[in-house]
PDB file of C-alpha atoms in Angstrom:
ATOM      1  CA  MET A   1     -33.380  22.964  14.890  1.00  0.00           C
ATOM      2  CA  LYS A   2     -33.910  22.514  18.572  1.00  0.00           C
ATOM      3  CA  GLY A   3     -36.595  24.756  20.002  1.00  0.00           C
ATOM      4  CA  THR A   4     -38.381  25.625  16.747  1.00  0.00           C
ATOM      5  CA  LYS A   5     -41.776  24.522  18.075  1.00  0.00           C
ATOM      6  CA  SER A   6     -41.431  26.632  21.191  1.00  0.00           C
ATOM      7  CA  ALA A   7     -40.000  29.515  19.120  1.00  0.00           C
ATOM      8  CA  SER A   8     -43.053  29.341  16.885  1.00  0.00           C
ATOM      9  CA  ARG A   9     -45.362  29.359  19.905  1.00  0.00           C
ATOM     10  CA  TYR A  10     -43.628  32.363  21.467  1.00  0.00           C
ATOM     11  CA  ALA A  11     -43.766  34.200  18.136  1.00  0.00           C
ATOM     12  CA  LYS A  12     -47.449  33.411  17.761  1.00  0.00           C
ATOM     13  CA  SER A  13     -48.208  34.666  21.259  1.00  0.00           C
ATOM     14  CA  LEU A  14     -46.466  37.970  20.515  1.00  0.00           C
ATOM     15  CA  MET A  15     -48.331  38.219  17.233  1.00  0.00           C
ATOM     16  CA  VAL A  16     -51.718  37.640  18.872  1.00  0.00           C
ATOM     17  CA  LEU A  17     -50.911  40.207  21.557  1.00  0.00           C
ATOM     18  CA  ALA A  18     -49.732  42.747  18.972  1.00  0.00           C
ATOM     19  CA  ILE A  19     -52.887  42.241  16.894  1.00  0.00           C
ATOM     20  CA  GLU A  20     -55.079  42.682  20.004  1.00  0.00           C
ATOM     21  CA  GLN A  21     -53.289  45.901  20.937  1.00  0.00           C
ATOM     22  CA  ASN A  22     -53.203  47.128  17.324  1.00  0.00           C
ATOM     23  CA  LEU A  23     -49.379  47.222  17.357  1.00  0.00           C
ATOM     24  CA  LEU A  24     -48.625  44.578  14.753  1.00  0.00           C
ATOM     25  CA  GLU A  25     -46.585  46.818  12.447  1.00  0.00           C
ATOM     26  CA  GLN A  26     -44.399  48.039  15.329  1.00  0.00           C
ATOM     27  CA  ALA A  27     -43.872  44.503  16.599  1.00  0.00           C
ATOM     28  CA  TYR A  28     -42.954  43.369  13.078  1.00  0.00           C
ATOM     29  CA  ALA A  29     -40.416  46.166  12.650  1.00  0.00           C
ATOM     30  CA  ASP A  30     -38.897  45.350  16.052  1.00  0.00           C
ATOM     31  CA  MET A  31     -38.696  41.605  15.477  1.00  0.00           C
ATOM     32  CA  LYS A  32     -37.251  42.199  12.006  1.00  0.00           C
ATOM     33  CA  LEU A  33     -34.586  44.408  13.624  1.00  0.00           C
ATOM     34  CA  ILE A  34     -33.778  41.707  16.188  1.00  0.00           C
ATOM     35  CA  ASP A  35     -33.666  39.032  13.475  1.00  0.00           C
ATOM     36  CA  ASP A  36     -31.390  41.114  11.225  1.00  0.00           C
ATOM     37  CA  THR A  37     -29.130  42.045  14.141  1.00  0.00           C
ATOM     38  CA  CYS A  38     -28.773  38.404  15.176  1.00  0.00           C
ATOM     39  CA  ASP A  39     -28.093  37.403  11.548  1.00  0.00           C
ATOM     40  CA  GLN A  40     -25.339  39.998  11.231  1.00  0.00           C
ATOM     41  CA  THR A  41     -23.792  39.630  14.690  1.00  0.00           C
ATOM     42  CA  LYS A  42     -22.567  36.151  15.583  1.00  0.00           C
ATOM     43  CA  GLU A  43     -21.305  37.468  18.925  1.00  0.00           C
ATOM     44  CA  LEU A  44     -24.860  38.380  19.949  1.00  0.00           C
ATOM     45  CA  GLN A  45     -26.055  34.889  19.041  1.00  0.00           C
ATOM     46  CA  LEU A  46     -23.240  33.357  21.088  1.00  0.00           C
ATOM     47  CA  LEU A  47     -24.043  35.627  24.029  1.00  0.00           C
ATOM     48  CA  LEU A  48     -27.721  34.682  23.995  1.00  0.00           C
ATOM     49  CA  LYS A  49     -26.889  30.956  23.843  1.00  0.00           C
ATOM     50  CA  SER A  50     -24.136  31.078  26.458  1.00  0.00           C
ATOM     51  CA  PRO A  51     -24.998  29.303  29.720  1.00  0.00           C
ATOM     52  CA  VAL A  52     -22.100  31.085  31.444  1.00  0.00           C
ATOM     53  CA  VAL A  53     -23.525  34.617  31.144  1.00  0.00           C
ATOM     54  CA  LYS A  54     -26.228  35.342  33.718  1.00  0.00           C
ATOM     55  CA  ALA A  55     -29.738  36.347  32.649  1.00  0.00           C
ATOM     56  CA  ASP A  56     -29.553  39.811  34.228  1.00  0.00           C
ATOM     57  CA  LYS A  57     -26.348  40.514  32.302  1.00  0.00           C
ATOM     58  CA  LYS A  58     -27.982  39.350  29.053  1.00  0.00           C
ATOM     59  CA  GLU A  59     -30.983  41.571  29.749  1.00  0.00           C
ATOM     60  CA  ALA A  60     -28.721  44.582  30.365  1.00  0.00           C
ATOM     61  CA  ILE A  61     -26.791  43.905  27.147  1.00  0.00           C
ATOM     62  CA  MET A  62     -29.995  43.553  25.113  1.00  0.00           C
ATOM     63  CA  LYS A  63     -31.282  46.837  26.585  1.00  0.00           C
ATOM     64  CA  ALA A  64     -28.010  48.540  25.642  1.00  0.00           C
ATOM     65  CA  VAL A  65     -27.956  47.117  22.113  1.00  0.00           C
ATOM     66  CA  PHE A  66     -31.578  47.999  21.337  1.00  0.00           C
ATOM     67  CA  LYS A  67     -31.912  51.134  23.497  1.00  0.00           C
ATOM     68  CA  GLY A  68     -34.574  53.394  22.019  1.00  0.00           C
ATOM     69  CA  LYS A  69     -35.061  51.121  18.986  1.00  0.00           C
ATOM     70  CA  LEU A  70     -37.779  48.787  20.266  1.00  0.00           C
ATOM     71  CA  SER A  71     -41.393  49.562  21.116  1.00  0.00           C
ATOM     72  CA  ALA A  72     -42.625  48.923  24.650  1.00  0.00           C
ATOM     73  CA  ILE A  73     -44.461  45.713  23.723  1.00  0.00           C
ATOM     74  CA  THR A  74     -41.380  44.132  22.133  1.00  0.00           C
ATOM     75  CA  GLU A  75     -39.054  45.321  24.871  1.00  0.00           C
ATOM     76  CA  GLN A  76     -41.294  43.729  27.513  1.00  0.00           C
ATOM     77  CA  PHE A  77     -41.542  40.564  25.421  1.00  0.00           C
ATOM     78  CA  VAL A  78     -37.737  40.277  25.166  1.00  0.00           C
ATOM     79  CA  GLN A  79     -37.406  40.835  28.926  1.00  0.00           C
ATOM     80  CA  LEU A  80     -40.004  38.126  29.539  1.00  0.00           C
ATOM     81  CA  ILE A  81     -38.149  35.702  27.244  1.00  0.00           C
ATOM     82  CA  ILE A  82     -34.886  36.350  29.099  1.00  0.00           C
ATOM     83  CA  ARG A  83     -36.499  36.010  32.542  1.00  0.00           C
ATOM     84  CA  HIS A  84     -37.937  32.646  31.517  1.00  0.00           C
ATOM     85  CA  ARG A  85     -34.458  31.576  30.336  1.00  0.00           C
ATOM     86  CA  ARG A  86     -35.485  31.195  26.690  1.00  0.00           C
ATOM     87  CA  GLU A  87     -33.070  33.805  25.323  1.00  0.00           C
ATOM     88  CA  ASN A  88     -31.154  31.021  23.579  1.00  0.00           C
ATOM     89  CA  ILE A  89     -34.024  30.797  21.048  1.00  0.00           C
ATOM     90  CA  LEU A  90     -34.650  34.551  20.686  1.00  0.00           C
ATOM     91  CA  HIS A  91     -33.201  34.551  17.171  1.00  0.00           C
ATOM     92  CA  GLU A  92     -35.481  31.662  16.188  1.00  0.00           C
ATOM     93  CA  ILE A  93     -38.446  33.456  17.773  1.00  0.00           C
ATOM     94  CA  SER A  94     -37.776  36.628  15.801  1.00  0.00           C
ATOM     95  CA  ASP A  95     -37.328  34.644  12.575  1.00  0.00           C
ATOM     96  CA  SER A  96     -40.555  32.732  13.220  1.00  0.00           C
ATOM     97  CA  PHE A  97     -42.404  35.983  13.975  1.00  0.00           C
ATOM     98  CA  VAL A  98     -41.268  37.515  10.670  1.00  0.00           C
ATOM     99  CA  LYS A  99     -42.450  34.426   8.762  1.00  0.00           C
ATOM    100  CA  GLN A 100     -45.786  34.347  10.590  1.00  0.00           C
ATOM    101  CA  TYR A 101     -46.301  38.055   9.893  1.00  0.00           C
ATOM    102  CA  GLN A 102     -45.617  37.509   6.191  1.00  0.00           C
ATOM    103  CA  ALA A 103     -48.085  34.616   6.100  1.00  0.00           C
ATOM    104  CA  TYR A 104     -50.687  36.704   7.960  1.00  0.00           C
ATOM    105  CA  LYS A 105     -50.264  39.635   5.559  1.00  0.00           C
ATOM    106  CA  LYS A 106     -50.140  37.299   2.517  1.00  0.00           C
ATOM    107  CA  ILE A 107     -46.638  38.306   1.510  1.00  0.00           C
ATOM    108  CA  ASP A 108     -44.489  35.916  -0.523  1.00  0.00           C
ATOM    109  CA  VAL A 109     -40.709  36.180  -0.312  1.00  0.00           C
ATOM    110  CA  ALA A 110     -39.102  35.787  -3.723  1.00  0.00           C
ATOM    111  CA  GLU A 111     -35.415  34.958  -3.793  1.00  0.00           C
ATOM    112  CA  ILE A 112     -33.949  36.168  -7.080  1.00  0.00           C
ATOM    113  CA  ILE A 113     -30.441  34.970  -7.885  1.00  0.00           C
ATOM    114  CA  SER A 114     -28.586  36.607 -10.764  1.00  0.00           C
ATOM    115  CA  ALA A 115     -24.989  36.803 -11.958  1.00  0.00           C
ATOM    116  CA  ILE A 116     -24.973  40.619 -11.754  1.00  0.00           C
ATOM    117  CA  PRO A 117     -27.179  43.070  -9.849  1.00  0.00           C
ATOM    118  CA  LEU A 118     -30.533  43.614 -11.562  1.00  0.00           C
ATOM    119  CA  LYS A 119     -31.475  47.016 -12.931  1.00  0.00           C
ATOM    120  CA  ALA A 120     -34.396  48.685 -11.162  1.00  0.00           C
ATOM    121  CA  ASP A 121     -36.767  48.510 -14.153  1.00  0.00           C
ATOM    122  CA  ILE A 122     -36.080  44.811 -14.755  1.00  0.00           C
ATOM    123  CA  LYS A 123     -36.542  44.077 -11.054  1.00  0.00           C
ATOM    124  CA  ALA A 124     -39.829  46.039 -10.963  1.00  0.00           C
ATOM    125  CA  ASN A 125     -41.101  44.200 -14.048  1.00  0.00           C
ATOM    126  CA  LEU A 126     -40.184  40.843 -12.517  1.00  0.00           C
ATOM    127  CA  VAL A 127     -41.917  41.720  -9.233  1.00  0.00           C
ATOM    128  CA  ALA A 128     -45.036  42.811 -11.148  1.00  0.00           C
ATOM    129  CA  GLN A 129     -45.089  39.477 -13.014  1.00  0.00           C
ATOM    130  CA  LEU A 130     -44.662  37.533  -9.762  1.00  0.00           C
ATOM    131  CA  LYS A 131     -47.476  39.516  -8.093  1.00  0.00           C
ATOM    132  CA  LYS A 132     -49.728  38.897 -11.070  1.00  0.00           C
ATOM    133  CA  GLN A 133     -48.958  35.182 -11.061  1.00  0.00           C
ATOM    134  CA  SER A 134     -49.375  34.606  -7.327  1.00  0.00           C
ATOM    135  CA  GLY A 135     -52.045  37.200  -6.572  1.00  0.00           C
ATOM    136  CA  ARG A 136     -50.147  38.139  -3.420  1.00  0.00           C
ATOM    137  CA  GLU A 137     -47.715  40.838  -2.344  1.00  0.00           C
ATOM    138  CA  VAL A 138     -44.106  39.937  -3.171  1.00  0.00           C
ATOM    139  CA  LEU A 139     -41.037  40.855  -1.143  1.00  0.00           C
ATOM    140  CA  VAL A 140     -37.779  40.455  -3.078  1.00  0.00           C
ATOM    141  CA  LYS A 141     -34.530  39.145  -1.675  1.00  0.00           C
ATOM    142  CA  GLU A 142     -31.888  39.683  -4.334  1.00  0.00           C
ATOM    143  CA  ILE A 143     -28.728  37.559  -4.357  1.00  0.00           C
ATOM    144  CA  VAL A 144     -25.797  38.059  -6.715  1.00  0.00           C
ATOM    145  CA  ASP A 145     -24.003  34.801  -7.565  1.00  0.00           C
ATOM    146  CA  PRO A 146     -21.530  34.900 -10.474  1.00  0.00           C
ATOM    147  CA  ALA A 147     -21.460  31.080 -10.510  1.00  0.00           C
ATOM    148  CA  ILE A 148     -24.759  30.973 -12.421  1.00  0.00           C
ATOM    149  CA  ILE A 149     -22.970  32.749 -15.311  1.00  0.00           C
ATOM    150  CA  GLY A 150     -26.141  34.478 -16.567  1.00  0.00           C
ATOM    151  CA  GLY A 151     -29.907  34.321 -16.486  1.00  0.00           C
ATOM    152  CA  LEU A 152     -31.998  34.084 -13.314  1.00  0.00           C
ATOM    153  CA  VAL A 153     -33.014  31.659 -10.622  1.00  0.00           C
ATOM    154  CA  VAL A 154     -36.279  32.608  -8.900  1.00  0.00           C
ATOM    155  CA  ARG A 155     -37.516  30.842  -5.757  1.00  0.00           C
ATOM    156  CA  ILE A 156     -40.867  31.462  -4.108  1.00  0.00           C
ATOM    157  CA  GLY A 157     -41.712  29.087  -1.307  1.00  0.00           C
ATOM    158  CA  ASP A 158     -41.167  25.571  -2.606  1.00  0.00           C
ATOM    159  CA  LYS A 159     -41.269  26.577  -6.286  1.00  0.00           C
ATOM    160  CA  GLN A 160     -38.179  27.330  -8.331  1.00  0.00           C
ATOM    161  CA  TYR A 161     -37.604  28.572 -11.856  1.00  0.00           C
ATOM    162  CA  ASP A 162     -34.020  28.017 -12.983  1.00  0.00           C
ATOM    163  CA  GLY A 163     -33.246  29.902 -16.167  1.00  0.00           C
ATOM    164  CA  SER A 164     -29.537  30.175 -15.478  1.00  0.00           C
ATOM    165  CA  ILE A 165     -26.883  29.559 -18.085  1.00  0.00           C
ATOM    166  CA  ALA A 166     -25.013  27.294 -15.662  1.00  0.00           C
ATOM    167  CA  ARG A 167     -28.091  25.029 -15.507  1.00  0.00           C
ATOM    168  CA  LYS A 168     -28.410  24.969 -19.292  1.00  0.00           C
ATOM    169  CA  LEU A 169     -24.722  24.079 -19.652  1.00  0.00           C
ATOM    170  CA  ASN A 170     -25.138  21.231 -17.151  1.00  0.00           C
ATOM    171  CA  ASP A 171     -28.148  19.963 -19.108  1.00  0.00           C
ATOM    172  CA  LEU A 172     -26.095  20.023 -22.320  1.00  0.00           C
ATOM    173  CA  LYS A 173     -23.253  18.207 -20.587  1.00  0.00           C
ATOM    174  CA  LYS A 174     -25.688  15.463 -19.509  1.00  0.00           C
ATOM    175  CA  ASP A 175     -27.088  15.189 -23.026  1.00  0.00           C
ATOM    176  CA  PHE A 176     -23.617  14.877 -24.538  1.00  0.00           C
ATOM    177  CA  SER A 177     -22.549  12.297 -21.955  1.00  0.00           C
ATOM    178  CA  LYS A 178     -25.292   9.966 -23.200  1.00  0.00           C
ATOM    179  CA  ASN A 179     -23.583  10.033 -26.610  1.00  0.00           C
ATOM    180  CA  PRO A 180     -26.243   8.595 -28.887  1.00  0.00           C
ATOM    181  CA  TYR A 181     -23.904   8.872 -31.855  1.00  0.00           C
ATOM    182  CA  VAL A 182     -22.414   5.563 -32.992  1.00  0.00           C
ATOM    183  CA  PRO A 183     -19.825   5.848 -35.756  1.00  0.00           C
ATOM    184  CA  SER A 184     -20.359   3.562 -38.752  1.00  0.00           C
ATOM    185  CA  PHE A 185     -17.198   2.145 -40.309  1.00  0.00           C
TER     186      PHE A 185
END
């Protein structure tokens, strides 16, 4: 993605400032809100990337959208980003900030894919096992995908455990396609 290095630098600068001012948790909540809002609202992303809309208009819209929801430090940061004409990477900045915060706090994000929603006790047991294995805090992102038929797929960072039935069926299909059986006549 274009601008990821600068987005990472802006996110890091906000993080350092928030740590210095002892406002890290507030800044995280605000940047998470901005990230989630941008993820859910394609129109906001288009507005921020539009070269046609003037910066003062973008700033007014951002103030209206997040009125009373952002702390002073984050509000000033967003205004600074817009004034320096970097609003087109605001979504990337917020995403980078969330990832840097999770790395700083030693939080792993586990993506759990299942065919049906997991029951609370099963999910809690799985999270406890993941915490025990990694020795870090685990944040769960649950995804329901009926295409896996059954079982689970768990991803943490660059590791993946695929215990899905769809995977096992594909493995069987590969084994049968080799067809080691030769009929004797």
